[in-house]
Structures are given as structure tokens and as C-alpha cells.
Short mmCIF file of C-alpha atoms and ligand atoms in Angstrom, two decimals:
data_model
loop_
_atom_site.label_atom_id
_atom_site.label_comp_id
_atom_site.label_asym_id
_atom_site.label_seq_id
_atom_site.Cartn_x
_atom_site.Cartn_y
_atom_site.Cartn_z
CA MET C 1 6.72 24.29 27.48
CA PRO C 2 4.36 26.87 29.01
CA GLY C 3 2.46 29.47 27.03
CA PHE C 4 0.77 27.01 24.64
CA ASP C 5 -2.31 24.84 25.16
CA PHE C 6 -0.32 21.87 23.86
CA ASP C 7 3.28 21.07 23.06
CA PHE C 8 2.26 19.06 20.00
CA PHE C 9 -0.94 19.22 17.94
CA VAL C 10 -1.27 16.43 15.40
CA ILE C 11 -3.75 16.74 12.52
CA GLY C 12 -4.78 13.30 11.31
CA ALA C 13 -4.98 10.08 13.36
CA GLY C 14 -3.57 7.66 10.82
CA SER C 15 -0.47 5.51 11.15
CA GLY C 16 2.04 8.40 11.17
CA GLY C 17 0.02 10.79 13.32
CA VAL C 18 -0.90 8.22 15.96
CA ARG C 19 2.68 6.99 16.31
CA ALA C 20 4.11 10.51 16.49
CA SER C 21 1.57 11.56 19.13
CA ARG C 22 2.16 8.51 21.32
CA VAL C 23 5.95 8.80 21.17
CA ALA C 24 5.71 12.53 21.94
CA ALA C 25 3.43 11.80 24.91
CA ALA C 26 5.88 9.15 26.15
CA HIS C 27 8.47 11.94 26.20
CA ARG C 28 6.11 13.92 28.45
CA ALA C 29 4.86 16.31 25.80
CA ARG C 30 1.26 17.54 26.15
CA VAL C 31 -0.30 16.16 22.98
CA ALA C 32 -3.60 16.51 21.11
CA ILE C 33 -4.69 14.85 17.90
CA ALA C 34 -7.57 15.77 15.59
CA GLU C 35 -9.45 13.31 13.38
CA ASP C 36 -12.83 13.79 11.72
CA ARG C 37 -13.19 10.20 10.53
CA ASP C 38 -12.46 6.89 12.28
CA VAL C 39 -9.15 6.68 14.14
CA GLY C 40 -6.57 4.55 12.36
CA GLY C 41 -6.31 6.28 8.99
CA THR C 42 -6.14 4.82 5.51
CA CYS C 43 -4.14 1.72 6.48
CA VAL C 44 -6.42 0.53 9.25
CA ILE C 45 -9.80 1.78 8.07
CA ARG C 46 -9.76 1.71 4.25
CA GLY C 47 -6.40 0.33 3.14
CA CYS C 48 -3.86 -2.29 4.15
CA ILE C 49 -5.90 -4.10 6.82
CA PRO C 50 -9.31 -4.52 5.15
CA LYS C 51 -7.47 -5.15 1.86
CA LYS C 52 -5.47 -8.00 3.35
CA LEU C 53 -8.63 -9.49 4.89
CA PHE C 54 -10.21 -9.40 1.41
CA VAL C 55 -7.07 -11.01 -0.06
CA TYR C 56 -7.39 -13.89 2.42
CA ALA C 57 -11.08 -14.23 1.51
CA ALA C 58 -10.31 -14.34 -2.20
CA HIS C 59 -7.51 -16.88 -1.87
CA PHE C 60 -9.86 -19.55 -0.49
CA ALA C 61 -11.16 -20.09 -4.03
CA GLU C 62 -7.77 -21.48 -5.08
CA ASP C 63 -7.27 -23.27 -1.76
CA PHE C 64 -10.49 -25.26 -2.27
CA ASP C 65 -9.38 -26.23 -5.79
CA ASP C 66 -5.86 -27.13 -4.64
CA ALA C 67 -7.20 -29.34 -1.83
CA ALA C 68 -8.62 -31.80 -4.37
CA GLY C 69 -5.11 -32.84 -5.44
CA TYR C 70 -4.46 -33.82 -1.82
CA GLY C 71 -7.42 -36.15 -1.60
CA TRP C 72 -10.02 -33.75 -0.24
CA THR C 73 -13.52 -33.55 -1.54
CA VAL C 74 -14.78 -30.06 -0.96
CA GLY C 75 -18.54 -29.73 -0.93
CA HIS C 76 -20.74 -27.16 -2.59
CA ARG C 77 -19.22 -23.73 -2.06
CA ARG C 78 -20.92 -20.41 -2.03
CA PHE C 79 -19.49 -17.02 -1.29
CA ASP C 80 -21.48 -14.39 0.61
CA TRP C 81 -20.15 -10.88 -0.08
CA ALA C 82 -22.37 -9.26 2.55
CA ALA C 83 -21.02 -11.64 5.21
CA LEU C 84 -17.43 -10.76 4.31
CA VAL C 85 -18.11 -7.01 4.36
CA ALA C 86 -19.89 -7.30 7.73
CA ALA C 87 -17.07 -9.37 9.27
CA LYS C 88 -14.50 -6.91 7.96
CA ASP C 89 -16.52 -3.96 9.31
CA ARG C 90 -16.67 -5.56 12.76
CA GLU C 91 -12.89 -5.98 12.79
CA ILE C 92 -12.28 -2.42 11.58
CA ALA C 93 -14.67 -1.07 14.26
CA ARG C 94 -12.71 -3.07 16.85
CA LEU C 95 -9.42 -1.64 15.61
CA ASN C 96 -10.85 1.89 15.66
CA GLY C 97 -11.65 1.28 19.35
CA VAL C 98 -8.18 -0.12 20.03
CA TYR C 99 -6.56 2.95 18.47
CA LYS C 100 -8.73 5.28 20.54
CA GLN C 101 -7.76 3.37 23.68
CA LEU C 102 -4.08 3.54 22.79
CA LEU C 103 -4.34 7.32 22.45
CA ALA C 104 -6.26 7.68 25.71
CA ARG C 105 -3.83 5.46 27.62
CA SER C 106 -0.92 7.49 26.26
CA GLY C 107 -2.56 10.67 27.56
CA VAL C 108 -3.19 12.07 24.08
CA GLU C 109 -6.33 14.25 23.87
CA LEU C 110 -8.49 13.32 20.88
CA PHE C 111 -10.53 15.98 19.07
CA GLU C 112 -13.08 14.20 16.90
CA ALA C 113 -13.31 17.08 14.45
CA ARG C 114 -11.71 18.54 11.37
CA ALA C 115 -8.75 20.83 12.02
CA ALA C 116 -7.07 23.59 10.02
CA VAL C 117 -3.96 25.62 10.67
CA VAL C 118 -4.64 29.28 11.50
CA ASP C 119 -1.11 30.50 12.17
CA PRO C 120 2.22 28.77 12.85
CA HIS C 121 1.13 28.02 16.44
CA THR C 122 -2.65 27.93 16.24
CA VAL C 123 -5.10 25.32 15.02
CA SER C 124 -8.86 25.68 14.67
CA VAL C 125 -10.69 22.50 15.59
CA GLY C 126 -14.34 21.83 16.36
CA GLY C 127 -15.16 25.55 16.68
CA ARG C 128 -12.23 26.20 19.04
CA GLN C 129 -8.82 27.69 18.54
CA VAL C 130 -5.98 25.93 20.34
CA SER C 131 -2.32 26.85 20.43
CA ALA C 132 0.61 24.48 20.12
CA ARG C 133 4.36 24.81 20.14
CA HIS C 134 4.61 22.30 17.28
CA ILE C 135 2.01 21.25 14.72
CA LEU C 136 2.19 17.99 12.77
CA VAL C 137 0.35 17.60 9.48
CA ALA C 138 -0.39 13.88 9.06
CA THR C 139 -3.51 14.09 6.93
CA GLY C 140 -2.61 11.31 4.51
CA SER C 141 -3.83 10.97 0.95
CA ARG C 142 -7.00 10.29 -0.98
CA PRO C 143 -7.69 8.28 -4.12
CA TRP C 144 -7.45 10.35 -7.27
CA ARG C 145 -9.46 9.67 -10.44
CA PRO C 146 -8.88 10.98 -13.98
CA GLN C 147 -11.22 13.82 -14.96
CA ILE C 148 -13.04 11.96 -17.74
CA PRO C 149 -16.75 12.15 -18.60
CA GLY C 150 -18.66 9.86 -16.25
CA ALA C 151 -15.77 9.53 -13.77
CA GLU C 152 -18.31 9.97 -10.95
CA LEU C 153 -19.95 6.66 -12.01
CA GLY C 154 -16.76 4.82 -11.07
CA ILE C 155 -15.50 3.83 -7.66
CA THR C 156 -12.12 3.91 -5.93
CA SER C 157 -10.70 1.63 -3.24
CA ASP C 158 -12.63 3.69 -0.65
CA GLU C 159 -15.97 2.51 -2.04
CA ALA C 160 -14.74 -0.97 -3.03
CA PHE C 161 -14.74 -1.95 0.65
CA HIS C 162 -18.44 -1.14 1.00
CA LEU C 163 -20.11 -2.21 -2.24
CA PRO C 164 -23.66 -3.43 -1.61
CA ARG C 165 -22.98 -6.53 -3.75
CA LEU C 166 -20.10 -8.19 -5.52
CA PRO C 167 -20.00 -6.95 -9.12
CA ARG C 168 -20.14 -9.72 -11.71
CA ARG C 169 -17.77 -7.87 -14.05
CA VAL C 170 -15.31 -5.17 -12.95
CA VAL C 171 -13.11 -2.94 -15.07
CA ILE C 172 -10.13 -1.63 -13.10
CA GLU C 173 -8.07 1.24 -14.45
CA GLY C 174 -4.41 1.42 -13.37
CA GLY C 175 -1.43 -0.88 -13.21
CA GLY C 176 -0.06 -0.15 -9.74
CA TYR C 177 -0.45 -1.61 -6.26
CA ILE C 178 -4.19 -1.12 -5.84
CA ALA C 179 -5.13 -2.21 -9.37
CA VAL C 180 -3.37 -5.58 -9.14
CA GLU C 181 -4.39 -6.19 -5.54
CA PHE C 182 -8.08 -5.59 -6.27
CA ALA C 183 -7.87 -7.52 -9.54
CA GLY C 184 -6.89 -10.55 -7.44
CA ILE C 185 -9.56 -9.86 -4.82
CA PHE C 186 -12.47 -9.49 -7.25
CA HIS C 187 -11.27 -12.37 -9.41
CA GLY C 188 -10.83 -14.72 -6.45
CA LEU C 189 -14.28 -13.87 -5.12
CA GLY C 190 -15.81 -14.81 -8.45
CA ALA C 191 -16.02 -11.65 -10.57
CA GLU C 192 -14.78 -11.28 -14.13
CA VAL C 193 -11.96 -8.72 -14.09
CA VAL C 194 -10.51 -6.54 -16.83
CA VAL C 195 -7.46 -4.41 -15.99
CA VAL C 196 -6.99 -1.40 -18.26
CA TYR C 197 -3.48 0.02 -17.95
CA ARG C 198 -1.93 2.84 -19.94
CA GLY C 199 1.52 1.23 -19.74
CA GLU C 200 2.94 -2.28 -20.13
CA PRO C 201 3.73 -4.45 -18.20
CA LEU C 202 2.07 -3.88 -14.81
CA LEU C 203 3.78 -2.31 -11.77
CA ARG C 204 5.98 0.37 -13.28
CA GLY C 205 9.05 0.89 -11.14
CA PHE C 206 9.38 -2.77 -10.16
CA ASP C 207 11.98 -5.11 -11.64
CA MET C 208 11.11 -5.96 -15.27
CA ASP C 209 11.27 -9.73 -14.65
CA VAL C 210 8.83 -9.29 -11.77
CA ARG C 211 6.49 -7.19 -13.90
CA ARG C 212 6.42 -9.69 -16.76
CA HIS C 213 6.10 -12.70 -14.47
CA LEU C 214 3.18 -11.21 -12.55
CA GLY C 215 1.38 -10.31 -15.78
CA GLU C 216 1.73 -13.89 -17.03
CA GLU C 217 0.39 -15.31 -13.77
CA LEU C 218 -2.60 -12.97 -13.66
CA ALA C 219 -3.44 -13.68 -17.30
CA ARG C 220 -3.19 -17.44 -16.67
CA LYS C 221 -5.76 -17.12 -13.89
CA GLY C 222 -8.16 -15.49 -16.32
CA ILE C 223 -7.74 -11.81 -15.48
CA GLU C 224 -7.98 -9.86 -18.74
CA LEU C 225 -5.12 -7.39 -19.14
CA ARG C 226 -5.50 -4.57 -21.63
CA PHE C 227 -2.23 -2.69 -21.96
CA LYS C 228 -1.47 0.69 -23.53
CA CYS C 229 -5.08 1.57 -23.07
CA GLU C 230 -7.10 4.12 -21.13
CA ILE C 231 -10.75 4.66 -20.30
CA ALA C 232 -12.07 7.64 -22.25
CA ARG C 233 -15.53 7.87 -20.64
CA ILE C 234 -18.00 5.93 -18.55
CA GLU C 235 -21.66 5.75 -19.50
CA ARG C 236 -24.71 4.20 -17.94
CA GLY C 237 -25.69 0.97 -19.68
CA ALA C 238 -28.84 -1.11 -19.64
CA GLY C 239 -30.25 -2.50 -16.39
CA GLY C 240 -28.06 -0.46 -14.06
CA ARG C 241 -24.88 -1.65 -15.72
CA LEU C 242 -22.03 0.58 -16.93
CA VAL C 243 -20.10 0.89 -20.16
CA ALA C 244 -16.42 1.80 -20.01
CA ARG C 245 -15.48 3.27 -23.38
CA LEU C 246 -11.76 3.00 -24.07
CA VAL C 247 -9.65 5.48 -26.01
CA SER C 248 -9.25 2.71 -28.63
CA GLY C 249 -13.01 2.78 -29.20
CA ALA C 250 -13.68 -0.56 -27.49
CA ALA C 251 -16.64 -0.68 -25.10
CA LEU C 252 -16.55 -2.82 -21.96
CA ASP C 253 -19.88 -3.68 -20.32
CA CYS C 254 -19.51 -4.08 -16.60
CA ASP C 255 -21.13 -3.63 -13.20
CA ALA C 256 -18.36 -1.48 -11.75
CA VAL C 257 -15.46 0.63 -12.93
CA MET C 258 -12.75 1.07 -10.34
CA PHE C 259 -10.08 3.75 -10.57
CA ALA C 260 -6.75 2.70 -9.07
CA THR C 261 -4.94 5.61 -10.61
CA GLY C 262 -2.93 6.86 -7.66
CA ARG C 263 -3.50 8.82 -4.47
CA LYS C 264 -3.01 12.53 -3.89
CA PRO C 265 -1.87 14.20 -0.64
CA SER C 266 -4.73 15.63 1.45
CA THR C 267 -3.76 19.25 1.98
CA ALA C 268 -6.85 21.06 0.63
CA GLY C 269 -8.48 23.33 3.21
CA LEU C 270 -5.69 23.03 5.78
CA GLY C 271 -4.54 26.60 5.25
CA LEU C 272 -0.91 25.63 4.66
CA GLU C 273 -0.19 27.72 1.53
CA ARG C 274 -1.44 30.86 3.29
CA LEU C 275 1.18 30.32 6.00
CA GLY C 276 3.97 29.82 3.47
CA VAL C 277 4.31 26.04 3.94
CA ALA C 278 5.94 24.90 0.69
CA LEU C 279 3.93 22.31 -1.27
CA ASP C 280 4.96 20.31 -4.33
CA ALA C 281 3.08 20.18 -7.65
CA SER C 282 0.64 17.51 -6.44
CA GLY C 283 -0.13 19.39 -3.21
CA GLY C 284 2.23 17.31 -1.06
CA VAL C 285 4.04 18.99 1.84
CA ILE C 286 7.75 19.41 1.16
CA VAL C 287 9.79 18.19 4.13
CA ASP C 288 13.47 17.77 4.97
CA GLU C 289 14.96 14.54 6.33
CA HIS C 290 13.70 15.45 9.83
CA SER C 291 10.10 15.97 8.55
CA HIS C 292 10.32 19.74 9.07
CA THR C 293 8.48 21.96 6.58
CA SER C 294 9.46 25.43 5.42
CA VAL C 295 7.71 26.87 8.53
CA ALA C 296 9.75 26.11 11.67
CA SER C 297 6.88 25.00 13.95
CA ILE C 298 5.04 22.93 11.33
CA HIS C 299 6.05 19.37 10.42
CA ALA C 300 4.61 16.63 8.21
CA VAL C 301 4.82 12.83 7.93
CA GLY C 302 3.13 10.11 5.92
CA ASP C 303 1.26 10.15 2.60
CA VAL C 304 0.77 13.93 2.79
CA THR C 305 4.48 14.28 2.02
CA GLY C 306 6.15 13.19 -1.22
CA ARG C 307 7.72 10.18 0.51
CA PRO C 308 6.77 6.56 -0.36
CA GLN C 309 3.07 6.09 0.50
CA LEU C 310 3.73 3.18 2.84
CA THR C 311 2.49 2.76 6.41
CA PRO C 312 5.82 1.66 7.94
CA VAL C 313 7.49 4.75 6.43
CA ALA C 314 4.89 7.04 8.04
CA ILE C 315 5.23 5.24 11.38
CA LYS C 316 9.02 5.46 11.45
CA ASP C 317 9.04 9.10 10.35
CA GLY C 318 6.41 9.95 12.98
CA ALA C 319 8.42 8.31 15.76
CA LYS C 320 11.68 9.95 14.70
CA LEU C 321 10.06 13.37 14.49
CA ALA C 322 8.65 13.04 18.01
CA ALA C 323 12.09 11.98 19.31
CA THR C 324 13.70 14.90 17.48
CA LEU C 325 11.25 17.43 18.95
CA PHE C 326 10.69 16.10 22.45
CA ALA C 327 13.63 13.85 23.42
CA ASN C 328 16.35 16.08 22.08
CA LYS C 329 17.44 13.21 19.85
CA PRO C 330 17.57 14.63 16.31
CA SER C 331 17.28 11.61 14.06
CA ALA C 332 16.07 10.78 10.60
CA VAL C 333 14.81 7.66 8.85
CA ASP C 334 16.98 6.14 6.14
CA HIS C 335 14.59 5.97 3.20
CA GLU C 336 16.98 3.86 1.10
CA THR C 337 16.35 0.15 0.61
CA ILE C 338 12.75 0.00 1.82
CA ALA C 339 11.17 -3.41 1.31
CA THR C 340 7.67 -3.39 -0.13
CA ALA C 341 5.04 -5.91 -1.13
CA VAL C 342 2.07 -6.00 -3.44
CA PHE C 343 -0.64 -8.34 -2.20
CA SER C 344 -1.59 -9.54 -5.63
CA GLN C 345 -2.24 -13.24 -6.20
CA PRO C 346 0.48 -14.44 -6.33
CA PRO C 347 2.05 -11.70 -4.23
CA VAL C 348 5.10 -9.65 -5.13
CA ALA C 349 7.78 -8.48 -2.71
CA THR C 350 10.95 -6.61 -3.29
CA VAL C 351 13.83 -4.87 -1.55
CA GLY C 352 16.64 -2.78 -2.96
CA LEU C 353 17.52 -2.07 -6.55
CA THR C 354 15.83 -3.50 -9.61
CA GLU C 355 18.17 -4.83 -12.29
CA GLU C 356 17.35 -1.76 -14.37
CA GLU C 357 18.19 0.63 -11.50
CA ALA C 358 21.45 -1.19 -10.78
CA ARG C 359 22.45 -0.89 -14.45
CA ALA C 360 21.46 2.79 -14.52
CA ARG C 361 23.81 3.31 -11.55
CA ARG C 362 26.56 1.72 -13.66
CA LEU C 363 27.12 -1.10 -11.17
CA ASP C 364 28.85 -4.24 -12.38
CA VAL C 365 25.55 -6.13 -12.36
CA GLN C 366 25.32 -9.87 -11.85
CA VAL C 367 21.86 -11.41 -11.92
CA HIS C 368 20.75 -14.68 -10.31
CA ARG C 369 17.28 -15.75 -11.31
CA SER C 370 15.20 -18.79 -10.61
CA THR C 371 11.69 -19.76 -11.67
CA PHE C 372 10.13 -22.98 -10.44
CA ALA C 373 6.89 -24.77 -9.67
CA PRO C 374 6.29 -24.64 -5.90
CA LEU C 375 6.24 -28.05 -4.18
CA LYS C 376 2.63 -27.51 -3.14
CA HIS C 377 1.53 -27.43 -6.75
CA THR C 378 3.10 -30.80 -7.64
CA LEU C 379 -0.03 -32.40 -6.18
CA SER C 380 -2.49 -29.54 -6.60
CA GLY C 381 -1.74 -29.42 -10.31
CA ARG C 382 -1.89 -25.61 -10.34
CA ALA C 383 0.31 -24.15 -13.08
CA GLU C 384 1.52 -21.20 -10.96
CA ARG C 385 5.25 -20.56 -10.98
CA THR C 386 7.44 -18.70 -8.50
CA LEU C 387 10.10 -16.18 -9.52
CA MET C 388 13.07 -15.27 -7.35
CA LYS C 389 15.84 -12.94 -8.34
CA LEU C 390 18.95 -11.49 -6.77
CA VAL C 391 20.74 -8.47 -8.20
CA VAL C 392 24.39 -8.40 -7.16
CA ASP C 393 27.06 -5.75 -7.54
CA ALA C 394 29.97 -7.91 -8.72
CA ALA C 395 32.57 -5.33 -7.70
CA SER C 396 31.65 -5.47 -4.00
CA GLY C 397 29.86 -8.82 -4.05
CA ARG C 398 26.91 -7.17 -2.30
CA VAL C 399 23.34 -8.20 -2.94
CA VAL C 400 21.77 -4.88 -3.91
CA GLY C 401 18.29 -6.18 -4.76
CA ALA C 402 16.06 -9.16 -3.97
CA HIS C 403 12.77 -9.74 -5.77
CA MET C 404 10.10 -12.40 -5.61
CA VAL C 405 6.73 -13.26 -7.09
CA GLY C 406 5.10 -16.23 -5.43
CA ALA C 407 3.33 -17.53 -2.35
CA ASP C 408 4.57 -15.91 0.89
CA ALA C 409 6.83 -13.46 -0.97
CA PRO C 410 6.10 -10.62 1.52
CA GLU C 411 6.93 -12.86 4.52
CA ILE C 412 10.12 -14.10 2.88
CA ILE C 413 11.41 -10.76 1.60
CA GLN C 414 10.93 -9.14 5.01
CA GLY C 415 13.69 -11.44 6.31
CA VAL C 416 15.88 -11.05 3.24
CA ALA C 417 15.50 -7.26 3.57
CA ILE C 418 17.51 -7.28 6.81
CA ALA C 419 20.43 -8.92 5.04
CA VAL C 420 20.22 -6.55 2.08
CA LYS C 421 19.96 -3.52 4.38
CA LEU C 422 23.04 -4.73 6.27
CA GLY C 423 24.96 -4.98 3.01
CA ALA C 424 25.30 -8.77 2.92
CA THR C 425 27.29 -10.21 0.03
CA LYS C 426 26.21 -13.01 -2.28
CA ALA C 427 28.93 -15.15 -0.68
CA GLN C 428 27.28 -14.58 2.72
CA PHE C 429 23.89 -15.53 1.29
CA ASP C 430 25.54 -18.71 -0.09
CA ALA C 431 27.17 -19.48 3.27
CA THR C 432 23.74 -19.47 4.91
CA VAL C 433 22.29 -22.95 5.28
CA GLY C 434 18.78 -23.16 3.86
CA ILE C 435 15.61 -24.42 5.50
CA HIS C 436 14.32 -27.40 3.57
CA PRO C 437 11.86 -27.80 1.98
CA THR C 438 10.88 -24.15 1.53
CA ALA C 439 10.71 -21.74 -1.37
CA ALA C 440 12.76 -19.26 0.67
CA GLU C 441 15.84 -21.53 0.64
CA GLU C 442 16.21 -20.72 -3.03
CA PHE C 443 17.57 -17.31 -1.99
CA VAL C 444 20.61 -19.02 -0.38
CA THR C 445 21.11 -21.72 -2.98
CA MET C 446 21.01 -19.74 -6.23
CA ALA C 447 24.05 -20.56 -8.30
P1 NDP O 1 0.16 3.62 -7.98
O1 NDP O 1 0.93 4.86 -8.09
O2 NDP O 1 0.81 2.40 -7.46
O3 NDP O 1 -0.46 3.27 -9.39
C1 NDP O 1 -1.23 4.20 -10.10
C2 NDP O 1 -1.51 3.63 -11.46
O4 NDP O 1 -2.42 4.48 -12.14
C3 NDP O 1 -0.26 3.51 -12.32
O5 NDP O 1 -0.33 2.30 -13.02
C4 NDP O 1 -0.39 4.72 -13.24
O6 NDP O 1 0.20 4.52 -14.50
C5 NDP O 1 -1.90 4.82 -13.41
N1 NDP O 1 -2.33 6.18 -13.71
C6 NDP O 1 -1.97 7.32 -13.12
N2 NDP O 1 -2.57 8.37 -13.66
C7 NDP O 1 -3.34 7.89 -14.65
C8 NDP O 1 -4.22 8.48 -15.60
N3 NDP O 1 -4.40 9.81 -15.64
N4 NDP O 1 -4.85 7.69 -16.49
C9 NDP O 1 -4.67 6.35 -16.46
N5 NDP O 1 -3.85 5.72 -15.57
C10 NDP O 1 -3.20 6.48 -14.68
O7 NDP O 1 -1.13 4.03 -7.14
P2 NDP O 1 -2.26 3.17 -6.43
O8 NDP O 1 -3.49 3.97 -6.57
O9 NDP O 1 -2.26 1.77 -6.90
O10 NDP O 1 -1.78 3.19 -4.92
C11 NDP O 1 -1.36 4.42 -4.31
C12 NDP O 1 -0.18 4.19 -3.44
O11 NDP O 1 -0.61 3.60 -2.24
C13 NDP O 1 0.87 3.24 -3.99
O12 NDP O 1 1.78 3.88 -4.84
C14 NDP O 1 1.52 2.72 -2.75
O13 NDP O 1 2.53 3.59 -2.34
C15 NDP O 1 0.39 2.74 -1.74
N6 NDP O 1 -0.16 1.38 -1.59
C16 NDP O 1 0.63 0.43 -1.03
C17 NDP O 1 0.18 -0.85 -0.89
C18 NDP O 1 1.06 -1.89 -0.28
O14 NDP O 1 2.03 -1.53 0.39
N7 NDP O 1 0.80 -3.17 -0.51
C19 NDP O 1 -1.17 -1.25 -1.32
C20 NDP O 1 -1.90 -0.17 -1.92
C21 NDP O 1 -1.41 1.09 -2.04
P3 NDP O 1 1.78 4.67 -14.74
O15 NDP O 1 2.42 3.43 -14.22
O16 NDP O 1 1.91 4.82 -16.21
O17 NDP O 1 2.18 5.89 -14.00
#
């Protein structure tokens, strides 16, 4: 493709941008990518990966307790926040290096600078203007916080990964993925946690049984849940502490207020509106099923679009776009029936329709539900219970939804998701011989 400096210029080296650039390069496109922060994006640098490392760290608290029921005497335990943050930072720095190497080995030129779109085929980056046949916007999203007095005194997940010390008491606003994941992290590491959520129960959009079950489990662990409640303002308290004043008038003393109130697409300053790239009300780039925008040479994948803000979605969309543009293989990702997990403690995982969605679609809904004490906790004595649920369309016999709250739910549902995606029936689930003794076998033995 002569006449342009590059065939493909990608703005943003997160999950979607990196995958798209590498697939494009594998198809012999001349590719550049711009990134003004570490390479790897939200997931690798300040999202999924450090979060999961923190979840592992937090879970040891329960593991030590549970070991006693198995005859172990665990000695004096002490948690060192600074050591965890440093270990996590070393791993993230390593991954940043790995991502840079992957780009270099693929022949993708990295511009370590902020980029903006000048015209449909020109990008300004690091004081230069470069031309490209296609431009990909993969700039991701950023945490958003409500505009309340004192909001600047609070933190978001970005800062939570770098706090100088573990807060003794944290107030988290929100009831979604990040709120419940960080509630489990801070609680497990020894902080007192209050979750303030404007709705009830947690995790709007998930199956109602899952939402209720998770709330019960979190409350049993000692996480304080305040529903139908919002923070009205944050004030400085005595001795460097904070006061979160709720709309109800209640005042919560704490060391940190964390906003987990959603993420907004990062499109500010990119110059997209000026070029006529259509954006939605929250600033997200509107794309068709092939990730094309309203301007023919400009495309978008990942959190910057209105699609589910999930790394595997960005990766798949990035790969498909590159194949569409550079391998002459127009293809699109099927965004139906995407499995997802919340790394709360216990974790939640789900694929397909909730019972409520299935009923709204007027399916002939049959529900199979099971709650039980996991075998491990017969000796540990922990009161935690697991929930598993299948939603079946009785007319076709197909399992249209599978939901779980309990240990290893994300690992288990990933396997179940293949069956659900393939349209397996309940009879086919039942014909599958279980693996004993596991929790997962419950999915093939539910009456
Ligand atoms: P979510 O959209 O999951 O949750 C946002 C929460 O904030 C909701 O409970 C919402 O309430 C509440 N909220 C929104 N606006 C306000 C407001 N003005 N005042 C008070 N509360 C408000 O966003 P997160 O920030 O938790 O995460 C962002 C996205 O990142 C997720 O949706 C997910 O796609 C992705 N993510 C995925 C993870 C994973 O795969 N494990 C982990 C972390 C993030 P309401 O329910 O009433 O709208």
C-alpha cells in the first residue's frame, strides 16, 4: 500500500490495540502503534492482572484459617502491603517489557508518545505527522467519579494499586465489578470495608439469585453493605482521615474512599468529533460489527467503543479487524453469549441469559438451582456456600444460561461456556459423566 507512511496506525497499546497491530503485521502490513503510558493497557498495567494478583494475596487470609481444620497450626501472620505492591510492580514491569518485545518481534514500530488524529489518514505523534491508510482507535477507558464535593479526595482503581499504605477502613462506592472485587481485596488484606451502592442487590445485570447469594456471602464475611445509598460529599477528617457523608445524612469515618462507579471511553483530545467520527452520549466511538466507524479509514476496538468492557472482547475484535483489513477476510466477532467473571470472594462467573432475561424474551423457562457447602469446608468449618444455576429453554431443551458463585467459578464456567455457546441441551449436560468429587460436577447432575 504505497503512498502512506504506514498501512495501519494504532492509537493505544492495550489488549485490543496490541493484538490488532500484531495480527496486521503478520499479514505483512506496515504497522505503528502509539502509547504514552506503559505498554499493555488497563488490563495488564492497572486492571485484570494486578487485580488478580491482589485477589490471590487477599485470599491467603481465609486459607490460613481454613488450614486449621485440616490439622495445621499456622504461626503468627503479618501482612506487608508495601511488599505486595513492590512484587506486583516488578511483575507489571516485566509484562510491560514482554509486550514491548512482542511488538518489536512482530515488526510493529512503537511511538512512546501521545497521538491524535489530524485527518482521516494522518496522525500527529511525538511532534511528527505520519500518514496511514487505516487508523485504529484503541484508547480504552478511564475510571469515572461522580462530581460531588470532595470527589478529588477519593481514589479509583488506578490509585488503589499504588496506595502508600493499606487503609484501615475503606468506603467503596458502587456495586459493580470493581466495587465487589476491591471489597474482597481490602477485606482479605485486613481492612474494614463498607460498600455504598445506590441500588440493591449488588451486580446489576447479573442473575438475581447470583446477586442475592453474593451479597449474603460478603455480608457474612463482615463486609458492610449499605444499599440504596450514595455518597453526597467527602470531607477531610481528623488526623488525615476522611469523612464520607451519605445522602441519608450518615457520616462514615475512613482512611480512603474509593469510587468504583464505572469507566468512561477515552476519546477526549483525539480530534475524532472534528473529523465527523460519530460518538455516543458517553463519548464512546460508535462502530459497526466490523469495528468500522462513520469515517471509512478510522476504526475502533475495546473499551473506547460501547461494547462490553472486557479484555477478551477487545482482543477478538482487534484480531478480526486486522484480518478484515489486511487478509481480505471480512469477519466479525459474535458478541452474544460472552462468559464473564467477577473476582469477588467468593467469585462469580456467568454465561448466557439470566433467568430474568430469559423470561423477558418469553422463553419457556426452566430453572435448575443448587446451593451447597463445598467439600473443603466440611473440615475447615467455613460457612461459605456455593450457588450453581442453569437456565433452560424448555421448548428447545437448550441451556441458555449458566451461573455460579463459589470457589473456582471462573475456571468452571469457562468450560461450561463452550457447551452453552454450542447450544447444548440440558439432556446433553445430563448425559455427560461428572468428575468426582468436584463442585463442577453439579452442572451435569442437577435434577
Ligand atoms: P460497573 O459498570 O460494573 O459498575 C459501576 C457501578 O457504579 C454500578 O454499581 C453503578 O450503579 C454505580 N454507579 C454508576 N454511576 C453512579 C453514580 N453517579 N453514583 C453512584 N453510583 C454510581 O463499573 P466498574 O467501575 O465496576 O467497572 C467498569 C467495567 O470494567 C465493568 O463494567 C466491566 O466491564 C469492566 N471490568 C471487568 C472486570 C472483570 O472482567 N472481572 C473487572 C473490573 C472491571 P448501577 O448498578 O445502579 O448502575
